[in-house]
Coordinates of C-alpha atoms (C1' of nucleotides) in Angstrom, one line a residue:
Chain A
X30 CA 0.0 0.0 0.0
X31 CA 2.4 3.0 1.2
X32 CA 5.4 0.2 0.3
X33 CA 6.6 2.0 -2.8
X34 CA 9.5 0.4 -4.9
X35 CA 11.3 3.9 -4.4
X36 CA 15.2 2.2 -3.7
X37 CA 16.3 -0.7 -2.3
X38 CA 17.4 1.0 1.0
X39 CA 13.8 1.8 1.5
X40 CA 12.7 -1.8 1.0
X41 CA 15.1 -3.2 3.4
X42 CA 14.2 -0.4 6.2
X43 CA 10.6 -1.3 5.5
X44 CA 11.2 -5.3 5.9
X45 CA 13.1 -4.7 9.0
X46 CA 11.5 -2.0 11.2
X47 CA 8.6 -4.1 10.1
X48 CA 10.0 -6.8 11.5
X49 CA 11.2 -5.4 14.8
X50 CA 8.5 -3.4 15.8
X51 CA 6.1 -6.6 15.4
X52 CA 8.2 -8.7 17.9
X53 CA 9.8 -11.0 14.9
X54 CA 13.2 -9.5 16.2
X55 CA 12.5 -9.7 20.4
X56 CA 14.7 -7.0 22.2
X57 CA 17.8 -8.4 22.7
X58 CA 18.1 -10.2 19.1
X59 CA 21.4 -9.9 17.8
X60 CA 21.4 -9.3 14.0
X61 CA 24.6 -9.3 12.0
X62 CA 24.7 -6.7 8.9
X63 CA 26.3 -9.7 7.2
X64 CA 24.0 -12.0 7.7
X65 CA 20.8 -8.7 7.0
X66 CA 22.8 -8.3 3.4
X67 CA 22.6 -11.8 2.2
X68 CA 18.9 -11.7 3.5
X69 CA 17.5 -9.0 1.5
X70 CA 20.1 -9.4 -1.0
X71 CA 21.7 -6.5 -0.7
X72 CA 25.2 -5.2 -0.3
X73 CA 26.8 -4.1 2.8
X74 CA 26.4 -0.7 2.4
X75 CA 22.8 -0.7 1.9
X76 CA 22.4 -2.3 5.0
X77 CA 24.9 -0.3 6.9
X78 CA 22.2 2.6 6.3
X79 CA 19.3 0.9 6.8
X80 CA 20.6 0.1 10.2
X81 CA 22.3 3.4 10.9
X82 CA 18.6 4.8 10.6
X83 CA 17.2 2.1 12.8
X84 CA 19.4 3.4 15.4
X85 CA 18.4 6.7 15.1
X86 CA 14.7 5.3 16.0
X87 CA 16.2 4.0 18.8
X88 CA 15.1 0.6 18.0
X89 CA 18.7 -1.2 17.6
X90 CA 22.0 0.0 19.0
X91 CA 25.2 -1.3 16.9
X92 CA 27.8 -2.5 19.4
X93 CA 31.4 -3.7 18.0
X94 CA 32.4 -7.4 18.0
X95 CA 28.5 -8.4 18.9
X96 CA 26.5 -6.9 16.1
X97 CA 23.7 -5.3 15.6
X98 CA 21.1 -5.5 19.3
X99 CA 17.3 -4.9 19.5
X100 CA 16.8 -2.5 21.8
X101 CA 13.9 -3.1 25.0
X102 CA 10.4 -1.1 23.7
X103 CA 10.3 1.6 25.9
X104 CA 13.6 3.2 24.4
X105 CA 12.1 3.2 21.3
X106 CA 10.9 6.9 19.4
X107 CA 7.4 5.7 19.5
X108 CA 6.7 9.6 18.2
X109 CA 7.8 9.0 15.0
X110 CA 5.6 8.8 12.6
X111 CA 7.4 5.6 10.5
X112 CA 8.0 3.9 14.0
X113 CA 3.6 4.3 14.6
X114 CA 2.8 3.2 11.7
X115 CA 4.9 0.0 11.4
X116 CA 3.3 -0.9 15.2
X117 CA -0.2 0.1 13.7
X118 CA 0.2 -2.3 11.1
X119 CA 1.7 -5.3 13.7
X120 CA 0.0 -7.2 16.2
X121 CA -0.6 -4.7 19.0
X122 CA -2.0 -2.4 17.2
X123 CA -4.6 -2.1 20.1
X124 CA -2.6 -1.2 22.4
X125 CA -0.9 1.5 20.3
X126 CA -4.6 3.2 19.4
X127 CA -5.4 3.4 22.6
X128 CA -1.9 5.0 24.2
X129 CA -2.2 7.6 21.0
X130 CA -5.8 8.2 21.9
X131 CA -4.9 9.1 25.2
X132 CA -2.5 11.2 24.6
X133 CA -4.8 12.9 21.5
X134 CA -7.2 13.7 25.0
X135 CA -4.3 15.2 26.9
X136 CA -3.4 17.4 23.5
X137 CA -6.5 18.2 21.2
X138 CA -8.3 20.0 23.9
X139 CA -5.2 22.1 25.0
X140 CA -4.6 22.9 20.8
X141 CA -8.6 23.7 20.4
X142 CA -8.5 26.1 23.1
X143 CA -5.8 27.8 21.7
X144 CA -6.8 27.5 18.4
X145 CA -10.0 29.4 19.3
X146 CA -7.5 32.2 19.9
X147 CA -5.2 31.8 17.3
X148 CA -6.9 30.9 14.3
X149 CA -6.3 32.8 11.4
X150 CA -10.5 33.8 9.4
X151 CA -9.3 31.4 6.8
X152 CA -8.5 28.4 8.9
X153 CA -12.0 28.9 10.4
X154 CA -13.8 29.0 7.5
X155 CA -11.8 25.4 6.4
X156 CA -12.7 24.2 9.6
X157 CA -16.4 24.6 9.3
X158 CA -16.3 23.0 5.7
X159 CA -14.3 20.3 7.0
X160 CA -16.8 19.2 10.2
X161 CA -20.2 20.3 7.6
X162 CA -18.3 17.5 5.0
X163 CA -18.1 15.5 8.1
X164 CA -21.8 16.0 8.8
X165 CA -22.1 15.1 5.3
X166 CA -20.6 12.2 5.0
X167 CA -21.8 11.0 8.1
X168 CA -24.4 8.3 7.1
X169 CA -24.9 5.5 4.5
X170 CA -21.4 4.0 5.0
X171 CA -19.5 6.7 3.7
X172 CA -16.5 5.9 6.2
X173 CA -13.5 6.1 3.5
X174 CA -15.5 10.1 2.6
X175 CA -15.8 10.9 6.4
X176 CA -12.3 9.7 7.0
X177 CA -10.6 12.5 4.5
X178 CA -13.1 15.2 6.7
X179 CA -12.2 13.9 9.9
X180 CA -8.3 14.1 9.3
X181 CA -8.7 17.5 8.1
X182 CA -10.3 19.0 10.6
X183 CA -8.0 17.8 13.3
X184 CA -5.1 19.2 11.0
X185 CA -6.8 22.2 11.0
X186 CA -7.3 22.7 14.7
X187 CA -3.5 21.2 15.4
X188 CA -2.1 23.7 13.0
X189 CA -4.4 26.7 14.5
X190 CA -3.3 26.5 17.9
X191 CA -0.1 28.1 16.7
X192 CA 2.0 25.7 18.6
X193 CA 4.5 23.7 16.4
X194 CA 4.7 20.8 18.6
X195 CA 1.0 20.2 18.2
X196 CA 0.9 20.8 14.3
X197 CA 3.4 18.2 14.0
X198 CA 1.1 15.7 15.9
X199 CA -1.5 16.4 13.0
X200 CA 0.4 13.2 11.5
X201 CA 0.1 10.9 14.1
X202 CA -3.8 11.6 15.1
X203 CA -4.0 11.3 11.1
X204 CA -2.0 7.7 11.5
X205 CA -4.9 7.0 14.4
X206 CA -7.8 7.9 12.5
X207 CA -6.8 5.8 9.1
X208 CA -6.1 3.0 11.3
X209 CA -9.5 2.8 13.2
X210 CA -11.2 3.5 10.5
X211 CA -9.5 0.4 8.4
X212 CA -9.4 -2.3 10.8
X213 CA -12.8 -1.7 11.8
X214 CA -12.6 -0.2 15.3
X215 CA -15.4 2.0 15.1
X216 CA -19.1 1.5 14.5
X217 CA -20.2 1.0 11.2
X218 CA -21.4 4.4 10.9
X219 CA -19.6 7.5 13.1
X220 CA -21.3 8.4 16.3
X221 CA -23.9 11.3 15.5
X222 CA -22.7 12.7 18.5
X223 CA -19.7 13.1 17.6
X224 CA -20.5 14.8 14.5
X225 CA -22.0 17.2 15.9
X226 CA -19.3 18.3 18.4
X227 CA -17.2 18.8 15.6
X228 CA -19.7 21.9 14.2
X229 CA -19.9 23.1 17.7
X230 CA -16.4 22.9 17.9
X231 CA -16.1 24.8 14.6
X232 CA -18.7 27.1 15.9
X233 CA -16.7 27.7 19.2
X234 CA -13.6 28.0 17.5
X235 CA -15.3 30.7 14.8
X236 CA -16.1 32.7 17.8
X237 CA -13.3 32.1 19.8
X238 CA -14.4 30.6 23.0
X239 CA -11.3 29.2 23.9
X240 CA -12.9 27.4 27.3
X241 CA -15.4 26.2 25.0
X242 CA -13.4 24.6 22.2
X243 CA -11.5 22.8 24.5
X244 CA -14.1 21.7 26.4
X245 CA -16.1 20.4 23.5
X246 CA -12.7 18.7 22.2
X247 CA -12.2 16.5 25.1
X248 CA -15.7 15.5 24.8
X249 CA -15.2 14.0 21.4
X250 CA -11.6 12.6 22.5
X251 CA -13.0 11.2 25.9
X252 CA -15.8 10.0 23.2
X253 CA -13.1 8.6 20.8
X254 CA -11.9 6.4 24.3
X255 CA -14.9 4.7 25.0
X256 CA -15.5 3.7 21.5
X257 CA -12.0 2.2 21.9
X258 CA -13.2 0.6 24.8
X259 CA -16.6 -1.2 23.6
X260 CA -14.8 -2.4 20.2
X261 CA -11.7 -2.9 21.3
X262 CA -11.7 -4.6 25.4
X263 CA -8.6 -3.9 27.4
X264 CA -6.2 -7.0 27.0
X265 CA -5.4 -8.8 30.0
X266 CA -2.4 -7.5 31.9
X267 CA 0.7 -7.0 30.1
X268 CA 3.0 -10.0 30.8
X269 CA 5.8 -8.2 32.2
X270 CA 6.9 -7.7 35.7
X271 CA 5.7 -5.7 38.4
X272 CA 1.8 -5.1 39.6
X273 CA -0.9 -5.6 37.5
X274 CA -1.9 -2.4 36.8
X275 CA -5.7 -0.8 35.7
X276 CA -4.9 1.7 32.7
X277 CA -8.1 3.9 33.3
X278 CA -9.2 7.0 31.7
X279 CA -8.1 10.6 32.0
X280 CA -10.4 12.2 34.3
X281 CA -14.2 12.9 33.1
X282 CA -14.1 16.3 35.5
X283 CA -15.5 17.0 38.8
Chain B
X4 CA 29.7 18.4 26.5
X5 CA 27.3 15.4 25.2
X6 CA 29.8 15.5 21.6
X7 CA 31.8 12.3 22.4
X8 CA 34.3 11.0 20.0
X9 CA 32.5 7.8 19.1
X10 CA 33.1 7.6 15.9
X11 CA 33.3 9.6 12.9
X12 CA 29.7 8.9 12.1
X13 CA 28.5 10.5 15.5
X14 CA 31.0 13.8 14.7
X15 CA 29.5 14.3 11.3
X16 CA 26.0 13.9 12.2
X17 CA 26.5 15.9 15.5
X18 CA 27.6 19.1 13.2
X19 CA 25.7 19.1 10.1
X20 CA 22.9 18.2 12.7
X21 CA 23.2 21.4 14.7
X22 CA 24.3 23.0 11.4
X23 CA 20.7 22.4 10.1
X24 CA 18.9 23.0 12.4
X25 CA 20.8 26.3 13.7
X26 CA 19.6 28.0 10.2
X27 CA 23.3 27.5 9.1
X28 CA 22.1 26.1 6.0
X29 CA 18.2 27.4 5.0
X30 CA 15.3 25.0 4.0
X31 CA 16.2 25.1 0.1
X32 CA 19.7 24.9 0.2
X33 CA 21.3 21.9 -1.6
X34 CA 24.1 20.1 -0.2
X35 CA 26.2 17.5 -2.2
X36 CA 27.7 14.6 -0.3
X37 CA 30.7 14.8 -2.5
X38 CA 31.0 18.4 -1.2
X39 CA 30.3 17.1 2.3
X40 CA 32.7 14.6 2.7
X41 CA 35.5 16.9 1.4
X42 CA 34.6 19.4 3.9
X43 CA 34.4 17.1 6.8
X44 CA 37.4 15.0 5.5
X45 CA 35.5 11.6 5.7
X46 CA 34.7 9.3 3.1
X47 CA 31.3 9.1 1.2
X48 CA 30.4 6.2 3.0
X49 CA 30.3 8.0 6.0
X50 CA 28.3 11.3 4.6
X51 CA 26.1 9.0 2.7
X52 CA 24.8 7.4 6.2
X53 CA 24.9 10.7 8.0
X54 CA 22.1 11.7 5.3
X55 CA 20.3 8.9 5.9
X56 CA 19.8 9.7 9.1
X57 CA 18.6 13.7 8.4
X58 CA 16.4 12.0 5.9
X59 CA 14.7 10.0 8.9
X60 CA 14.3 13.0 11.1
X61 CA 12.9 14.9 7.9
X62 CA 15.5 17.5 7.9
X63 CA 16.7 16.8 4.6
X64 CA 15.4 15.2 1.3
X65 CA 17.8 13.4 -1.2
X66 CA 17.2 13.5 -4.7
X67 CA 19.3 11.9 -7.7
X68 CA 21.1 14.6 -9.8
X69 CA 19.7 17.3 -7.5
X70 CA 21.5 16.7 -4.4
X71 CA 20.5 17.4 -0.8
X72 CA 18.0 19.3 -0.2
X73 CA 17.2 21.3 3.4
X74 CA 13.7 20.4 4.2
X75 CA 11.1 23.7 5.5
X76 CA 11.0 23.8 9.1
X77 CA 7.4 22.7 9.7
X78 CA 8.3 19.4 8.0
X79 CA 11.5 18.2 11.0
X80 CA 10.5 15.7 13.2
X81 CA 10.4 17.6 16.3
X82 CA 9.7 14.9 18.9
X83 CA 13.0 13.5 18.1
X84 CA 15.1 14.3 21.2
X85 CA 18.2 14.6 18.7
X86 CA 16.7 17.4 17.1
X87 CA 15.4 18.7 20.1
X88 CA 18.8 19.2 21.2
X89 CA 20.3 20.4 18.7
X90 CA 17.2 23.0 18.4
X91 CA 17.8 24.0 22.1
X92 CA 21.3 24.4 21.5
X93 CA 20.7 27.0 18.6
X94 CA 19.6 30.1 17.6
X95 CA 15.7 29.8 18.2
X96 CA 16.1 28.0 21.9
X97 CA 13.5 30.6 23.7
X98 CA 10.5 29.7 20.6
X99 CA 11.3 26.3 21.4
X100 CA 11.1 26.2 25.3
X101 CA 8.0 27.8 24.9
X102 CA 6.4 25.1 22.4
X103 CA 7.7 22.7 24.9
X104 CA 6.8 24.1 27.7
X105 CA 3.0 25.1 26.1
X106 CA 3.4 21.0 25.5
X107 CA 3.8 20.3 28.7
X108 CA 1.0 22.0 29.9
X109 CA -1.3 20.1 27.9
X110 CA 0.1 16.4 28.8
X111 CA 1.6 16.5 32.1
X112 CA -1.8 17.4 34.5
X113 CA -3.0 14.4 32.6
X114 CA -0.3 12.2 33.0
X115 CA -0.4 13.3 36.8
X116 CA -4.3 12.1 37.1
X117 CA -3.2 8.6 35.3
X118 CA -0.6 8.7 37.8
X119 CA -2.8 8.8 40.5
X120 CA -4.9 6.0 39.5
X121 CA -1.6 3.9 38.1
X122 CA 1.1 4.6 40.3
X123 CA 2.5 1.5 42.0
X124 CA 3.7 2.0 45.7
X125 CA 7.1 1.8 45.2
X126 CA 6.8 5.2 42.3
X127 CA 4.9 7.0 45.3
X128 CA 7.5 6.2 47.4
X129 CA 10.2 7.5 45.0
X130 CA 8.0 10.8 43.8
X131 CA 8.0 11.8 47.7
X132 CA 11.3 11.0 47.7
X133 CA 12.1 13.5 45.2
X134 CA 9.5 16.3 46.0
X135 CA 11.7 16.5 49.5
X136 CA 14.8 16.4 47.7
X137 CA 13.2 19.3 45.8
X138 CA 12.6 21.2 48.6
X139 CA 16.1 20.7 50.6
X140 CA 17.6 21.8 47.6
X141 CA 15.4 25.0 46.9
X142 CA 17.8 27.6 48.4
X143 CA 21.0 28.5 48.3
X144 CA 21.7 28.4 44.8
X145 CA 21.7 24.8 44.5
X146 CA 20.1 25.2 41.0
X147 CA 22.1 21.5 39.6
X148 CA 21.2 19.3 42.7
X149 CA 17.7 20.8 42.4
X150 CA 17.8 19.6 39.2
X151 CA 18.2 16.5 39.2
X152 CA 15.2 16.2 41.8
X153 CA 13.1 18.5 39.3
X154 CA 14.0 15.8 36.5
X155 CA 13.5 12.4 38.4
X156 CA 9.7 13.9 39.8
X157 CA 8.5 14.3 36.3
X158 CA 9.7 11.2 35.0
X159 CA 8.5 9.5 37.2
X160 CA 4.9 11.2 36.8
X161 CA 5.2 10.2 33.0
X162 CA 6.4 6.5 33.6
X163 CA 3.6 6.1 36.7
X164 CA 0.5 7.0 34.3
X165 CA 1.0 4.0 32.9
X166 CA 0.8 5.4 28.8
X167 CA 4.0 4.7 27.0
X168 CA 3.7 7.7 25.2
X169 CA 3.6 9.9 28.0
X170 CA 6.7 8.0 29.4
X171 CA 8.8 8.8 26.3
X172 CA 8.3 12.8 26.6
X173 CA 10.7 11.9 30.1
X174 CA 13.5 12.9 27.7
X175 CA 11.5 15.7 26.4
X176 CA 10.7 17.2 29.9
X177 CA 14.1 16.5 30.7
X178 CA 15.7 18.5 27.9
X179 CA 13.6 21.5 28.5
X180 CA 14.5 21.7 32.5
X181 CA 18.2 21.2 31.9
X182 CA 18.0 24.0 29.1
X183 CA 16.1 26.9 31.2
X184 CA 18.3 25.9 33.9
X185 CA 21.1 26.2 32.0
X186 CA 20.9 28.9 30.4
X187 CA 19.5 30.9 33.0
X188 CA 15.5 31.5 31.9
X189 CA 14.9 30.5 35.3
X190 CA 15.1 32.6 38.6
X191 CA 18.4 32.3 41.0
X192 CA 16.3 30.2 43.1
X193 CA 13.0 28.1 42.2
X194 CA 9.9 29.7 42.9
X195 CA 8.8 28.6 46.3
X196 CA 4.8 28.2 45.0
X197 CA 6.2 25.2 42.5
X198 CA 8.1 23.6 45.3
X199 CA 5.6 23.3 47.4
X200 CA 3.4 22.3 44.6
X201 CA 5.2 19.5 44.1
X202 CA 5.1 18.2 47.3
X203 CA 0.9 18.6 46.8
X204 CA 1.0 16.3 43.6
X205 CA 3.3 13.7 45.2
X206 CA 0.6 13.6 48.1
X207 CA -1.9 13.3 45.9
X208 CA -0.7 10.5 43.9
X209 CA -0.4 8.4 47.0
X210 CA -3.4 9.7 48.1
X211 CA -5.0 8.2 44.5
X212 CA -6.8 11.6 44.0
X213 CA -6.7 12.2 40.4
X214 CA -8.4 15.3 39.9
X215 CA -6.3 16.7 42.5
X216 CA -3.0 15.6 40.8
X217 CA -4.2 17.2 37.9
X218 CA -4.9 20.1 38.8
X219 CA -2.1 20.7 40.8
X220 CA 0.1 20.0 38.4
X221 CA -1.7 22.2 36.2
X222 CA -0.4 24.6 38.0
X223 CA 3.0 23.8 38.0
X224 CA 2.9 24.0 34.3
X225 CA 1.2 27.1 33.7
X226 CA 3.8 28.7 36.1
X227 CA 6.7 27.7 34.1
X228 CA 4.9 29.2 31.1
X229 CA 4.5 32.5 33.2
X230 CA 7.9 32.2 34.5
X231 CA 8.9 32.2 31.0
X232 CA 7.3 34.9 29.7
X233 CA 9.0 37.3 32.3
X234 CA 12.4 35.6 31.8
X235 CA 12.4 35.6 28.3
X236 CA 9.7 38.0 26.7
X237 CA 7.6 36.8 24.2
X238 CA 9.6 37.6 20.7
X239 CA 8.5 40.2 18.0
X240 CA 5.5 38.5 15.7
X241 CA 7.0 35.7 13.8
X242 CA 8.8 37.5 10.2
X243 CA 6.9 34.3 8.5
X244 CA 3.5 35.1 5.8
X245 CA 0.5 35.6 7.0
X246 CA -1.2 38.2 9.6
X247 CA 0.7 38.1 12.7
X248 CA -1.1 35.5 15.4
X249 CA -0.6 35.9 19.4
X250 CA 0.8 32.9 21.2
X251 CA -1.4 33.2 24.6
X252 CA -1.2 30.8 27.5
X253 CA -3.6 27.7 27.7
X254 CA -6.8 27.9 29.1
X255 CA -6.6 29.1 33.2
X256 CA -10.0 27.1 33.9
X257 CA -13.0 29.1 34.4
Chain C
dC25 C1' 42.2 -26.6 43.6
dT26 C1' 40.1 -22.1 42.9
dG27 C1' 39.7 -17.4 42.0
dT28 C1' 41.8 -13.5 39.8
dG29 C1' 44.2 -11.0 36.6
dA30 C1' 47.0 -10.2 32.3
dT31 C1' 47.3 -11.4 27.5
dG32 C1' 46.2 -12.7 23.0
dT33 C1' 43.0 -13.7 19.4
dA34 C1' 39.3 -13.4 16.4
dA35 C1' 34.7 -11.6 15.3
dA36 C1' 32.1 -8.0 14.0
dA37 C1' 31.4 -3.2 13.0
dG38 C1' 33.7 1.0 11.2
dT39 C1' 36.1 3.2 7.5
dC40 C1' 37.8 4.0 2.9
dA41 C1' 38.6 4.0 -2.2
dT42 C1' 36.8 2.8 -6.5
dA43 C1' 34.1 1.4 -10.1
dC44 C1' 29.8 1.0 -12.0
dT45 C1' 24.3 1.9 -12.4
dT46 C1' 20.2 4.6 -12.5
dT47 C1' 17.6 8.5 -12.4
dT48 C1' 16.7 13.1 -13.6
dT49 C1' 17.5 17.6 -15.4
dG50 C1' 18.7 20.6 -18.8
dT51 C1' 20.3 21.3 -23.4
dT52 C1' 20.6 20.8 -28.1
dC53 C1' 19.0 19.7 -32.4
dG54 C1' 15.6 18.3 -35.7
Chain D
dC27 C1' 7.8 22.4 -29.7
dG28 C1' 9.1 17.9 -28.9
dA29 C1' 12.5 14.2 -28.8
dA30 C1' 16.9 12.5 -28.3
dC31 C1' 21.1 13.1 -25.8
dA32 C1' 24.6 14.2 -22.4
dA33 C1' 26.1 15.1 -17.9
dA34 C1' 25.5 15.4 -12.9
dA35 C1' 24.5 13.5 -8.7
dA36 C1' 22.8 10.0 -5.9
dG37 C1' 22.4 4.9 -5.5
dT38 C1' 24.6 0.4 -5.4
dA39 C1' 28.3 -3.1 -5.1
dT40 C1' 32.8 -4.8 -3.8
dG41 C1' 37.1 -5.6 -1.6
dA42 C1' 40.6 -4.2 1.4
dC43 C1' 41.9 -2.5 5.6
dT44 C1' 41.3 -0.6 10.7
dT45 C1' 39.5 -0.5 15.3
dT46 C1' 37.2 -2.0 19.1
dT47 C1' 36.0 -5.5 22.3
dA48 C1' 34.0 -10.0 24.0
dC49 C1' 35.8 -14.1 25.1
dA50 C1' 39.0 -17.7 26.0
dT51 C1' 43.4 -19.0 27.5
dC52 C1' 46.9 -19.2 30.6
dA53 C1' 49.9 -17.9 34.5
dC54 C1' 50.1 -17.0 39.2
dA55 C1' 48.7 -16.2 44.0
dG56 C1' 45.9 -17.6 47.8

DNA sequence: CTGTGATGTAAAAGTCATACTTTTTGTTCG
DNA sequence: CGAACAAAAAGTATGACTTTTACATCACAG
């Protein structure tokens, strides 16, 4: 799908960060560039950078005389955008939805408010088309339609608030909504309530309530969590060590 | 300080890194690895997997028979600590402790609520242990040793809410502490209301009171974002297109 | 006999130089 | 104005060499 023929160093990279972020590789694996260019097939030096980028990620470190390492999860750059979606498309893609959700409900509010302040008349004009194409779109199993609106309209509010750390999140929430979208966690068609948050939001926005964007944001975020949680039931607790430990909601206010 | 020799990979990165990102060269420019190993007297091989790695964090674009091309500035992969660093390190270091810091507003109350639902005994334990060490190091220009405490509490915060993306903006945090400290957009000694504020989030964490946590630390963030607008005014309206947009503070609740 | 420390060796990554391929841009010529 | 062509720069492959370092070996002291 987005696995374009653009180089062989871009295949490789693909086939391995693939590979470790779905487990195939478990943190501690030892690879050997040697071994990685017969593999693919390629030379040494196409490997050499493949890895070289990998390490940038954070996902291997190369050590001298023992090769190539997986690194343990939590070192990983889980906010780049190649990094979320190789573990969207891998086996706990779950999981990952739901972390990025959560932290969409820490952000999007925050970035609506400011928006509200910030937003230039023309991003507030896009922003009403994008949630009435949203409203439009909204029935008769028009998800792939709705999708395109949806993504939008975040974009728009992410690159409103003025805040470049939260424009650049416009990918990842964009990553979030394509992938609940096409592995079918979400009803069959978008929650009407939702939709209509969006307008108000647009309204708010438009007539820059700040304390009103925001708070009509986290409705829909806090709204986007409990769809996660009907369609998609909390897995047990993780296997690893320590306490089992609840992974609740952000607050729902006083 | 952090530019160890390890390896003439590291070095080159290290400076064409800060290079880019300092302005040095201006999204457009076109850099030719030919050029660039001359310059840094290493071999292609070694330029050729320094690039790779820009491309990754979206600094730069490579294009056959064009060369290297400087990405625009909107485009970088600003979660990546590396350019982070290098970002703080430059030119533009007050815009970016204030996106940062703006950031931080937004996820760390909520991390703090998660925490107080997540936190296992042994990270309440710790996060009192640091709040004290907080406050016997909040006089007498102990700025380092406080520090250190400042950095530990809000790591810990981040790893106790349980969300691993939350945990991985510990470096983040981390980054933008050390760099107001260092470079003195801080007051000689912390303000006394944070310190003590602190001490109220670690308390309620063990105490399991989420909204309290919150809201509390809430507060914490939105007086680093004040402290910073005394320290290090607000700069002229950004020279970029379009009408010139305020940058206010989040929401301060109804 | 056992633990400890120096020494040596080989494995793997790191670096370099060179030759060759492929894509793409810009120019020239019909 | 379009098509063929030439050159420029990145992409790929290969082989030789260097550097670091884990591990094994061996000597020696307790």
């Amino acid at each position: 799908m987005t696995t374009q023929a653009r180089g062989l160093h871009t295949r490789v990279l693909e086939a391995l960060g693939l590979a470790i972020t779905a487990g195939e590789y478990p943190p501690g694996s030892v690879l050997r560039t040697d071994d990685l260019a017969q593999r693919f097939e390629v030379s040494r030096t196409v490997v050499r950078e493949v890895v070289r980028v990998l390490e940038s990620m954070h996902l291997v470190a190369s050590r001298r005389r023992v090769g190539v390492t997986v690194r343990p999860t939590e070192q990983w750059n889980v906010y780049d955008p190649q990094v979320i979606r190789w573990r969207l498309a891998g086996a706990d893609r779950p999981r990952q939805l739901r972390s990025l959700t959560v932290l969409r409900s820490a952000v999007e509010p925050v970035a609506a408010g400011l928006a509200a302040l910030n937003a230039t008349p023309e991003q507030c004009r896009a922003l009403t088309e994008e949630a009435l194409g949203m409203v439009a779109t909204s029935r008769g199993r028009r998800l792939e339609a709705y999708l395109v609106h949806d993504i939008a309209f975040h974009r728009i509010v992410l690159d409103a608030s003025g805040n470049e750390m939260f424009a650049r999140l416009g990918d990842v929430v964009a990553e979030v909504l394509t992938g609940r979208t096409h592995h079918h966690v979400m009803f069959d068609d978008p929650d009407p309530a939702a939709v209509t948050l969006h307008v108000q939001v647009a309204e708010a926005v438009r007539g820059r309530d700040a304390v009103r964007a925001e708070e009509l944001t986290r409705q829909i975020a806090l709204g986007a969590l409990r769809e996660l949680d009907v369609l998609a039931p909390r897995a047990e607790p993780a296997p690893g060590p320590g306490p089992s430990r609840a992974v609740p909601m952000p607050h729902t206010g006083p």
